[in-house]
Coordinates of C-alpha atoms in Angstrom, one line a residue:
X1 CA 23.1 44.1 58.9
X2 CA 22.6 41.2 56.3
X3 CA 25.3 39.2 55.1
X4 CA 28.1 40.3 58.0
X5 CA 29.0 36.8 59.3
X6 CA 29.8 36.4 63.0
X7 CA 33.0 34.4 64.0
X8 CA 32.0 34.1 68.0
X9 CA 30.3 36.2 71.1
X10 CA 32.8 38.4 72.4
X11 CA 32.6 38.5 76.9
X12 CA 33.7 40.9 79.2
X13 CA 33.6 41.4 82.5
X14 CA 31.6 37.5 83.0
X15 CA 28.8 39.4 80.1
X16 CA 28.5 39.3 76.1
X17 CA 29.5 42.6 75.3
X18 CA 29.4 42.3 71.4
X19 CA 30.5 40.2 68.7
X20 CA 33.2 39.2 66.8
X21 CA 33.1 39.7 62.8
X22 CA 34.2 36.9 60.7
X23 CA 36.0 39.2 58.2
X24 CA 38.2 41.5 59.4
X25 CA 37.9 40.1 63.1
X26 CA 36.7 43.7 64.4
X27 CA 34.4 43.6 66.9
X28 CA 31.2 44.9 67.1
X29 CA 30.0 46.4 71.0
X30 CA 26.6 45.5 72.2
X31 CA 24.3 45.7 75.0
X32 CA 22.8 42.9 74.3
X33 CA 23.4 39.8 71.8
X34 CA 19.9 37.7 70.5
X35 CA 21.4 34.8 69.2
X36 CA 18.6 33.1 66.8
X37 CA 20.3 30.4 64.6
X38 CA 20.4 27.2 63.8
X39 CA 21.7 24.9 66.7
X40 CA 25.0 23.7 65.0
X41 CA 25.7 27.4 64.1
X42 CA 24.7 28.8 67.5
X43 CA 27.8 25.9 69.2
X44 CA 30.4 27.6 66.8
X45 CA 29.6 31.0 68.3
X46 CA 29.7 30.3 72.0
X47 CA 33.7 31.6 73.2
X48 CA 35.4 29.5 75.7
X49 CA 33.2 31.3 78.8
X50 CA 30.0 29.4 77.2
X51 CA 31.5 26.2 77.0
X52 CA 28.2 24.8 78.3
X53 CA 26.1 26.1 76.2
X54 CA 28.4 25.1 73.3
X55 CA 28.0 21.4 74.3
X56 CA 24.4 21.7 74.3
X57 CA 24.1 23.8 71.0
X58 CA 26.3 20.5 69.6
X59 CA 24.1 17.8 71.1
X60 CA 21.1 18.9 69.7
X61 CA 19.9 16.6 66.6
X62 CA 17.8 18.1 63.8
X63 CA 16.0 15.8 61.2
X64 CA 16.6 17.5 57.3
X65 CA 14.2 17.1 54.8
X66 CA 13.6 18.1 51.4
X67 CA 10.3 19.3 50.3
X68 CA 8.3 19.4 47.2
X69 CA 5.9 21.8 46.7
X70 CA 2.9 21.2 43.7
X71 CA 1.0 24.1 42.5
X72 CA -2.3 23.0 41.6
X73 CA -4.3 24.6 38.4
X74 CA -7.9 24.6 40.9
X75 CA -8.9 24.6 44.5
X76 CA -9.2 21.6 46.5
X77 CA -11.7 21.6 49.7
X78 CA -11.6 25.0 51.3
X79 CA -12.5 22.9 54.8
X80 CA -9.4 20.9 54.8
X81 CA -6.2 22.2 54.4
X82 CA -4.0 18.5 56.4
X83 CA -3.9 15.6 54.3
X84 CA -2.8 12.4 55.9
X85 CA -2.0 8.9 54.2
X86 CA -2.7 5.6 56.4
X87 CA 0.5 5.1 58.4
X88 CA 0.2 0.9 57.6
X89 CA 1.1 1.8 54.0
X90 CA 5.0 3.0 55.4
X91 CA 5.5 5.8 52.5
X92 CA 8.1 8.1 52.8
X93 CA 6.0 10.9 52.6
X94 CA 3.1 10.9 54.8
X95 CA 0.7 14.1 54.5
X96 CA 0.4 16.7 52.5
X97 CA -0.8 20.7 53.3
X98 CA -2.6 22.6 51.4
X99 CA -1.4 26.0 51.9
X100 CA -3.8 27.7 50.2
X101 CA -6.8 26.0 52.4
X102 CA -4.2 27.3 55.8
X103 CA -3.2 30.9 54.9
X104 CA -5.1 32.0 51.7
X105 CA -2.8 35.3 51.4
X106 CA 0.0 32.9 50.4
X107 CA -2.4 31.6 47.5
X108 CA -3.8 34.9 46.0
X109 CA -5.0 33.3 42.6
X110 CA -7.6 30.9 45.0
X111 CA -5.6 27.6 43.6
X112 CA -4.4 25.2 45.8
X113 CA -0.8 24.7 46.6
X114 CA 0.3 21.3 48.2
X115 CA 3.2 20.6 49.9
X116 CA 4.6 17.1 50.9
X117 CA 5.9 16.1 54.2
X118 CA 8.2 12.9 54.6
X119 CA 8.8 11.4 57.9
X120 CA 12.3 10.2 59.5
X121 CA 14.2 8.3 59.0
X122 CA 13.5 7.9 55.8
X123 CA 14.1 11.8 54.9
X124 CA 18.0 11.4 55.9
X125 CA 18.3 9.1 52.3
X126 CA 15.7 11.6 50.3
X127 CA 18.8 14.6 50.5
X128 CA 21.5 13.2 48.7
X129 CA 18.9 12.8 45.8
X130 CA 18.3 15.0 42.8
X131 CA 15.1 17.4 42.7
X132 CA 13.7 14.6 40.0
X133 CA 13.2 12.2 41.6
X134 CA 12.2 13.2 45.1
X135 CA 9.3 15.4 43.6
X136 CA 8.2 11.9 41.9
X137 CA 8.3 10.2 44.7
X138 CA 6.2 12.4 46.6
X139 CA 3.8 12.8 43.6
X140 CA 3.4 8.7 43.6
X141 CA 2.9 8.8 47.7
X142 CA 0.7 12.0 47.5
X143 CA -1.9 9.9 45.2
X144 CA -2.8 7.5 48.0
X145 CA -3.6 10.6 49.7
X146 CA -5.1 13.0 47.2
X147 CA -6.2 10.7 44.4
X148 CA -6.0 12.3 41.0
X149 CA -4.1 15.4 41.7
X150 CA -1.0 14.8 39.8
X151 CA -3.7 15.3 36.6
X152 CA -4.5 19.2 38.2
X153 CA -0.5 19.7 38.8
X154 CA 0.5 23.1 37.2
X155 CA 4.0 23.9 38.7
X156 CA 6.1 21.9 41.2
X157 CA 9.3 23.4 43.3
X158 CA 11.5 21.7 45.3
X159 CA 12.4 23.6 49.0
X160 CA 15.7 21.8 51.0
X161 CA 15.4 22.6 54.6
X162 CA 19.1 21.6 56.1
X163 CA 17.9 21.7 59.4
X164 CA 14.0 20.5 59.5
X165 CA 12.6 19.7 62.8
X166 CA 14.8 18.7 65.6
X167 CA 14.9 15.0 67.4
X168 CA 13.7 14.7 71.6
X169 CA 15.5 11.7 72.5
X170 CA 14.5 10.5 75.6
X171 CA 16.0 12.9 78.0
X172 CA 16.2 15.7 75.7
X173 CA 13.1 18.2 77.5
X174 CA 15.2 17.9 80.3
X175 CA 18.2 19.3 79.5
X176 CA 16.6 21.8 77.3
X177 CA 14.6 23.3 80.2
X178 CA 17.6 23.2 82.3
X179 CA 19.4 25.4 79.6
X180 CA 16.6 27.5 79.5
X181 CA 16.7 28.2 83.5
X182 CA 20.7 28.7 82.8
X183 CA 20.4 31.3 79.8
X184 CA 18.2 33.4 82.5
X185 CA 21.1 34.0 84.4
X186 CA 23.5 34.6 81.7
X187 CA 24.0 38.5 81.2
X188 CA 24.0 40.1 77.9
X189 CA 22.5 37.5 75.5
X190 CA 19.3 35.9 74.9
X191 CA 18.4 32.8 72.7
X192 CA 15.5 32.6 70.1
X193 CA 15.0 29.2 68.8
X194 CA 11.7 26.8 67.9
X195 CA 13.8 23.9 69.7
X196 CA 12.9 25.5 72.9
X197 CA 9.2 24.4 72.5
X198 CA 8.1 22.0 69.9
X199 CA 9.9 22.4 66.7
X200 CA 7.7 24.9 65.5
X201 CA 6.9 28.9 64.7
X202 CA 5.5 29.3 67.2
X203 CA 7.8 28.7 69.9
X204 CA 10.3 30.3 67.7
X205 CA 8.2 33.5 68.3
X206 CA 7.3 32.9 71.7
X207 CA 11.3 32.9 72.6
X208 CA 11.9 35.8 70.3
X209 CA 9.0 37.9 72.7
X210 CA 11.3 36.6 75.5
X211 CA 14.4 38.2 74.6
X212 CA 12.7 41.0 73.3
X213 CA 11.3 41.6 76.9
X214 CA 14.9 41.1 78.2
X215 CA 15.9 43.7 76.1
X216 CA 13.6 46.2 76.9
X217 CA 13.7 45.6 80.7
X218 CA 17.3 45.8 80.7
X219 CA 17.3 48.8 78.9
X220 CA 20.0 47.8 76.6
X221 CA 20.2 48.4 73.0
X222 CA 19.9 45.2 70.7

């Protein structure tokens, strides 16, 4: 059910049995609860039974950054779709991908569509700025890695992702395998999350397949 805010996970008998609608309060009974949001919105959902996970939800530190995107009027090499600048130079933004040259469904007209990656820390001072002049900054950093493209650029967008890709302090693996041995033995919920294996998609998925199993084994309803 889209936009139906959650306040907390609602226990019973030591199990999440439901949850608790921001709203009117009501809660809503469940088999079995896949929690699959941000860290920092996963902490505020955890009641007083999942203090620990709570804490660890809070501790976990995610890196935001903005993102330009440049729609290009042709296509660029169909054999390369990872563009990377020489690290020696310091730029704020890094590489580049050509999204066309990864996953051509996303590009049906064939033209190339590159978006720019920047690199902490310097992302945390690139968010308080307007669209402007991120999108030229990336355009003048992109040329050192791309040279000439900012002549072919059709379009540009700008996509703000709040929570990016999250930080492994030293330490940090630990403590998230040792929540991931916990969450076994909690009844009633399962967690889906890319921070539980690189930051990426695909351990987003993998841990989505995980709870999906727990689901189905259980015999629960979702």
């Amino acid at each position: 059910e889209y936009e139906a805010p959650v306040r907390r996970l609602v226990t019973e008998k030591g199990r999440v049995a439901g949850v608790q609608m921001e709203g009117d309060g009501s809660v809503r009974g469940a088999g079995h609860v896949i929690v699959a949001v941000a860290p920092s919105a996963a902490a505020l959902l955890m009641p007083e039974e999942l203090e620990e996970q709570r804490r660890f939800f809070d501790s976990v530190i995610y890196s935001p950054f903005p993102m330009p995107v440049f729609f290009l009027d042709r296509p660029l090499s169909g054999e390369v779709w990872s563009y990377f600048g020489d690290p020696k130079m310091k730029r704020t933004f890094q590489f580049a991908l050509d999204e066309h040259s990864k996953v051509p469904e996303m590009s049906p007209s064939g033209k190339a569509v590159l978006t720019a990656w920047s690199g902490h820390p310097m992302t945390l001072d690139l968010m308080d700025l307007p669209d402007d002049e991120i999108i030229d900054k990336a355009r003048e950093d992109l040329e050192f890695i791309v040279p000439g493209f900012s002549d072919w650029i059709e379009e540009t967008a700008m996509v703000r992702h709040s929570f990016g890709i999250a930080r492994y302090p030293v330490g940090a693996y630990r403590r998230v395998l040792d929540f991931l041995e916990q969450a076994k033995r909690l009844e009633g919920v399962s967690f889906v999350s890319d921070l539980f294996g690189g930051c990426y998609m695909e351990a987003a998925m993998g841990t989505a397949a995980d709870a999906v199993r727990r689901v189905c084994g259980w015999g629960g309803t979702a």
